[in-house]
PDB file of C-alpha atoms in Angstrom:
ATOM      1  CA  MET A   2       0.000   0.000   0.000  1.00  0.00           C
ATOM      2  CA  ALA A   3       1.364   3.403  -0.885  1.00  0.00           C
ATOM      3  CA  SER A   4       1.420   5.671   2.115  1.00  0.00           C
ATOM      4  CA  GLY A   5       0.006   8.625   0.191  1.00  0.00           C
ATOM      5  CA  SER A   6      -3.188   6.747  -0.661  1.00  0.00           C
ATOM      6  CA  VAL A   7      -3.468   4.983   2.665  1.00  0.00           C
ATOM      7  CA  ARG A   8      -2.478   7.587   5.189  1.00  0.00           C
ATOM      8  CA  GLY A   9      -2.770  10.922   3.469  1.00  0.00           C
ATOM      9  CA  SER A  10      -0.090  13.542   2.988  1.00  0.00           C
ATOM     10  CA  ASP A  11       1.130  13.870   6.575  1.00  0.00           C
ATOM     11  CA  GLY A  12       4.021  11.384   6.272  1.00  0.00           C
ATOM     12  CA  GLU A  13       5.853  11.080   9.588  1.00  0.00           C
ATOM     13  CA  ALA A  14       2.781  12.068  11.584  1.00  0.00           C
ATOM     14  CA  TRP A  15       1.245   8.704  10.610  1.00  0.00           C
ATOM     15  CA  THR A  16       4.329   6.619  11.388  1.00  0.00           C
ATOM     16  CA  ASP A  17       5.756   8.154  14.584  1.00  0.00           C
ATOM     17  CA  ASP A  18       4.216   5.630  16.959  1.00  0.00           C
ATOM     18  CA  ALA A  19       6.869   6.359  19.614  1.00  0.00           C
ATOM     19  CA  GLY A  20       6.057  10.088  19.534  1.00  0.00           C
ATOM     20  CA  TRP A  21       2.324   9.463  19.880  1.00  0.00           C
ATOM     21  CA  ALA A  22       2.952   6.931  22.653  1.00  0.00           C
ATOM     22  CA  ALA A  23       5.007   9.545  24.535  1.00  0.00           C
ATOM     23  CA  MET A  24       2.099  12.007  24.244  1.00  0.00           C
ATOM     24  CA  LEU A  25      -0.385   9.402  25.488  1.00  0.00           C
ATOM     25  CA  GLN A  26       1.914   8.656  28.422  1.00  0.00           C
ATOM     26  CA  ARG A  27       2.298  12.363  29.227  1.00  0.00           C
ATOM     27  CA  GLU A  28      -1.484  12.823  29.125  1.00  0.00           C
ATOM     28  CA  ARG A  29      -2.199   9.499  30.862  1.00  0.00           C
ATOM     29  CA  ALA A  30      -4.551  11.093  33.400  1.00  0.00           C
ATOM     30  CA  LEU A  31      -7.028  11.638  30.540  1.00  0.00           C
ATOM     31  CA  PHE A  32      -6.911   7.953  29.649  1.00  0.00           C
ATOM     32  CA  ASP A  33      -6.622   6.269  33.059  1.00  0.00           C
ATOM     33  CA  GLN A  34     -10.406   5.908  33.311  1.00  0.00           C
ATOM     34  CA  TRP A  35     -10.737   4.254  29.902  1.00  0.00           C
ATOM     35  CA  ALA A  36     -11.960   0.668  29.931  1.00  0.00           C
ATOM     36  CA  ASP A  37      -9.683  -1.865  28.282  1.00  0.00           C
ATOM     37  CA  GLY A  38     -10.604  -2.195  24.634  1.00  0.00           C
ATOM     38  CA  THR A  39     -11.712   1.430  24.281  1.00  0.00           C
ATOM     39  CA  ALA A  40     -10.186   2.957  21.160  1.00  0.00           C
ATOM     40  CA  ILE A  41     -10.207   6.060  19.031  1.00  0.00           C
ATOM     41  CA  GLY A  42      -9.102   6.238  15.430  1.00  0.00           C
ATOM     42  CA  ILE A  43      -7.578   8.876  13.199  1.00  0.00           C
ATOM     43  CA  VAL A  44      -7.960   8.572   9.453  1.00  0.00           C
ATOM     44  CA  ALA A  45      -6.985  10.807   6.526  1.00  0.00           C
ATOM     45  CA  ARG A  46      -9.914  12.659   4.987  1.00  0.00           C
ATOM     46  CA  ALA A  47      -9.002  11.304   1.542  1.00  0.00           C
ATOM     47  CA  VAL A  48      -9.370   7.742   2.847  1.00  0.00           C
ATOM     48  CA  ALA A  49     -12.688   8.505   4.564  1.00  0.00           C
ATOM     49  CA  ASP A  50     -14.001  10.360   1.499  1.00  0.00           C
ATOM     50  CA  ALA A  51     -13.114   7.408  -0.721  1.00  0.00           C
ATOM     51  CA  GLY A  52     -15.261   5.123   1.425  1.00  0.00           C
ATOM     52  CA  GLY A  53     -12.383   3.499   3.219  1.00  0.00           C
ATOM     53  CA  HIS A  54      -9.877   0.890   2.115  1.00  0.00           C
ATOM     54  CA  GLY A  55      -6.959   2.571   3.818  1.00  0.00           C
ATOM     55  CA  GLU A  56      -5.264   2.744   7.164  1.00  0.00           C
ATOM     56  CA  MET A  57      -6.121   4.494  10.393  1.00  0.00           C
ATOM     57  CA  MET A  58      -4.044   5.189  13.453  1.00  0.00           C
ATOM     58  CA  VAL A  59      -5.591   3.809  16.625  1.00  0.00           C
ATOM     59  CA  TRP A  60      -5.066   4.819  20.253  1.00  0.00           C
ATOM     60  CA  GLU A  61      -6.338   1.929  22.355  1.00  0.00           C
ATOM     61  CA  ARG A  62      -6.436   1.077  26.040  1.00  0.00           C
ATOM     62  CA  ARG A  63      -5.098  -2.447  26.581  1.00  0.00           C
ATOM     63  CA  ASP A  64      -3.707  -4.111  29.681  1.00  0.00           C
ATOM     64  CA  GLY A  65      -4.194  -0.918  31.687  1.00  0.00           C
ATOM     65  CA  ALA A  66      -2.159   1.301  29.353  1.00  0.00           C
ATOM     66  CA  MET A  67      -2.586   3.253  26.121  1.00  0.00           C
ATOM     67  CA  HIS A  68      -1.114   1.824  22.921  1.00  0.00           C
ATOM     68  CA  VAL A  69      -0.622   3.272  19.446  1.00  0.00           C
ATOM     69  CA  GLY A  70      -1.282   1.040  16.478  1.00  0.00           C
ATOM     70  CA  HIS A  71      -2.668   0.912  12.974  1.00  0.00           C
ATOM     71  CA  ARG A  72      -5.646  -0.911  11.485  1.00  0.00           C
ATOM     72  CA  ARG A  73      -7.322  -1.175   8.136  1.00  0.00           C
ATOM     73  CA  PHE A  74     -10.060   1.395   7.690  1.00  0.00           C
ATOM     74  CA  GLU A  75     -12.851   0.111   5.503  1.00  0.00           C
ATOM     75  CA  GLY A  76     -15.532   2.606   6.442  1.00  0.00           C
ATOM     76  CA  PHE A  77     -17.256   4.165   9.411  1.00  0.00           C
ATOM     77  CA  ALA A  78     -19.547   1.209  10.123  1.00  0.00           C
ATOM     78  CA  SER A  79     -16.694  -1.243  10.599  1.00  0.00           C
ATOM     79  CA  ALA A  80     -14.081   1.087  12.131  1.00  0.00           C
ATOM     80  CA  GLY A  81     -14.261  -0.609  15.533  1.00  0.00           C
ATOM     81  CA  VAL A  82     -13.514   2.586  17.464  1.00  0.00           C
ATOM     82  CA  ALA A  83     -15.658   4.729  19.753  1.00  0.00           C
ATOM     83  CA  VAL A  84     -14.552   8.023  18.226  1.00  0.00           C
ATOM     84  CA  LEU A  85     -13.077   8.692  14.800  1.00  0.00           C
ATOM     85  CA  PHE A  86     -11.096  11.793  13.871  1.00  0.00           C
ATOM     86  CA  VAL A  87     -10.950  12.565  10.146  1.00  0.00           C
ATOM     87  CA  ALA A  88      -7.912  14.697   9.313  1.00  0.00           C
ATOM     88  CA  ALA A  89      -7.609  17.022   6.318  1.00  0.00           C
ATOM     89  CA  PRO A  90      -4.200  17.202   4.620  1.00  0.00           C
ATOM     90  CA  GLY A  91      -1.716  18.867   6.960  1.00  0.00           C
ATOM     91  CA  ALA A  92      -3.938  18.615  10.055  1.00  0.00           C
ATOM     92  CA  LEU A  93      -2.277  15.616  11.657  1.00  0.00           C
ATOM     93  CA  GLU A  94       1.157  17.016  10.804  1.00  0.00           C
ATOM     94  CA  SER A  95       0.238  20.231  12.673  1.00  0.00           C
ATOM     95  CA  VAL A  96      -0.773  18.218  15.720  1.00  0.00           C
ATOM     96  CA  HIS A  97       2.320  16.011  15.434  1.00  0.00           C
ATOM     97  CA  ALA A  98       4.583  19.092  15.353  1.00  0.00           C
ATOM     98  CA  ARG A  99       3.389  19.892  18.886  1.00  0.00           C
ATOM     99  CA  LEU A 100       4.329  16.495  20.380  1.00  0.00           C
ATOM    100  CA  PRO A 101       4.404  15.718  23.202  1.00  0.00           C
ATOM    101  CA  ALA A 102       3.558  18.782  25.267  1.00  0.00           C
ATOM    102  CA  GLN A 103       0.905  20.600  23.247  1.00  0.00           C
ATOM    103  CA  ALA A 104      -0.466  18.004  20.834  1.00  0.00           C
ATOM    104  CA  LEU A 105      -3.946  17.880  22.362  1.00  0.00           C
ATOM    105  CA  GLY A 106      -4.123  21.670  22.284  1.00  0.00           C
ATOM    106  CA  ALA A 107      -3.231  21.570  18.592  1.00  0.00           C
ATOM    107  CA  MET A 108      -5.870  18.869  18.064  1.00  0.00           C
ATOM    108  CA  LYS A 109      -8.434  21.094  19.785  1.00  0.00           C
ATOM    109  CA  LEU A 110      -7.519  23.954  17.414  1.00  0.00           C
ATOM    110  CA  ALA A 111      -7.788  21.636  14.403  1.00  0.00           C
ATOM    111  CA  LEU A 112     -11.274  20.593  15.508  1.00  0.00           C
ATOM    112  CA  ARG A 113     -12.328  24.221  15.951  1.00  0.00           C
ATOM    113  CA  GLY A 114     -10.816  25.178  12.599  1.00  0.00           C
ATOM    114  CA  GLY A 115     -12.491  22.318  10.769  1.00  0.00           C
ATOM    115  CA  THR A 116      -9.284  20.663   9.586  1.00  0.00           C
ATOM    116  CA  MET A 117     -10.163  17.704  11.799  1.00  0.00           C
ATOM    117  CA  LEU A 118     -13.669  16.377  12.077  1.00  0.00           C
ATOM    118  CA  LEU A 119     -14.903  14.181  14.888  1.00  0.00           C
ATOM    119  CA  TYR A 120     -17.396  11.359  14.510  1.00  0.00           C
ATOM    120  CA  VAL A 121     -18.777   9.635  17.584  1.00  0.00           C
ATOM    121  CA  LEU A 122     -19.508   6.065  16.535  1.00  0.00           C
ATOM    122  CA  VAL A 123     -20.978   4.698  19.776  1.00  0.00           C
ATOM    123  CA  PRO A 124     -23.847   5.891  21.977  1.00  0.00           C
ATOM    124  CA  ARG A 125     -23.090   8.618  24.514  1.00  0.00           C
ATOM    125  CA  ALA A 126     -23.813   6.245  27.406  1.00  0.00           C
ATOM    126  CA  ARG A 127     -21.057   3.943  26.169  1.00  0.00           C
ATOM    127  CA  LEU A 128     -18.600   6.858  26.009  1.00  0.00           C
ATOM    128  CA  VAL A 129     -19.373   7.586  29.650  1.00  0.00           C
ATOM    129  CA  ASP A 130     -19.192   3.914  30.651  1.00  0.00           C
ATOM    130  CA  ASP A 131     -15.865   3.513  28.825  1.00  0.00           C
ATOM    131  CA  GLY A 132     -14.410   6.594  30.565  1.00  0.00           C
ATOM    132  CA  CYS A 133     -13.981   8.884  27.544  1.00  0.00           C
ATOM    133  CA  GLU A 134     -15.552  11.983  29.083  1.00  0.00           C
ATOM    134  CA  ASP A 135     -12.349  13.664  30.356  1.00  0.00           C
ATOM    135  CA  PHE A 136     -10.549  13.153  27.041  1.00  0.00           C
ATOM    136  CA  LEU A 137     -13.397  14.624  25.004  1.00  0.00           C
ATOM    137  CA  GLU A 138     -13.777  17.553  27.386  1.00  0.00           C
ATOM    138  CA  ALA A 139     -10.013  18.233  27.153  1.00  0.00           C
ATOM    139  CA  LEU A 140     -10.581  18.722  23.422  1.00  0.00           C
ATOM    140  CA  GLY A 141     -13.315  21.252  24.154  1.00  0.00           C
ATOM    141  CA  LEU A 142     -16.152  18.885  23.310  1.00  0.00           C
ATOM    142  CA  ALA A 143     -18.889  19.319  25.887  1.00  0.00           C
ATOM    143  CA  PHE A 144     -20.688  16.219  24.746  1.00  0.00           C
ATOM    144  CA  MET A 145     -22.601  15.939  28.037  1.00  0.00           C
ATOM    145  CA  GLY A 146     -24.233  19.320  27.496  1.00  0.00           C
ATOM    146  CA  ALA A 147     -24.936  21.950  30.112  1.00  0.00           C
ATOM    147  CA  CYS A 148     -27.085  19.672  32.269  1.00  0.00           C
ATOM    148  CA  ARG A 149     -25.500  16.936  34.307  1.00  0.00           C
TER     149      ARG A 149
END
């Protein structure tokens, strides 16, 4: 698979698993409540727009820790993640440039600016049960609303 068609145009941002793992470790308080098996995915917009058949980066809680990996992306319905970020060209590279200290802040800006889109693929109750609330709120996503 050619990386341009699978991952998008952000090169190293898709392959720097050690850098992403360092960020997840630094921000571990946001992920400590996640249930094992909970995962989010990041996919290039070109792959998502083409209906899949590419690769996505996955941050997954396993054995009590966060792990960075890659999976085939064959569409939203079969992504197997709770939340999917779809990154326009250059968006993931901008976030990656801020590793490890400010990556989530850069991700928050990308979401606000529309260069990253977020799709919640599971019911809200499952997000709460799986412990995703703090992570989503850190990105400025008040998915619980004003009433609690």
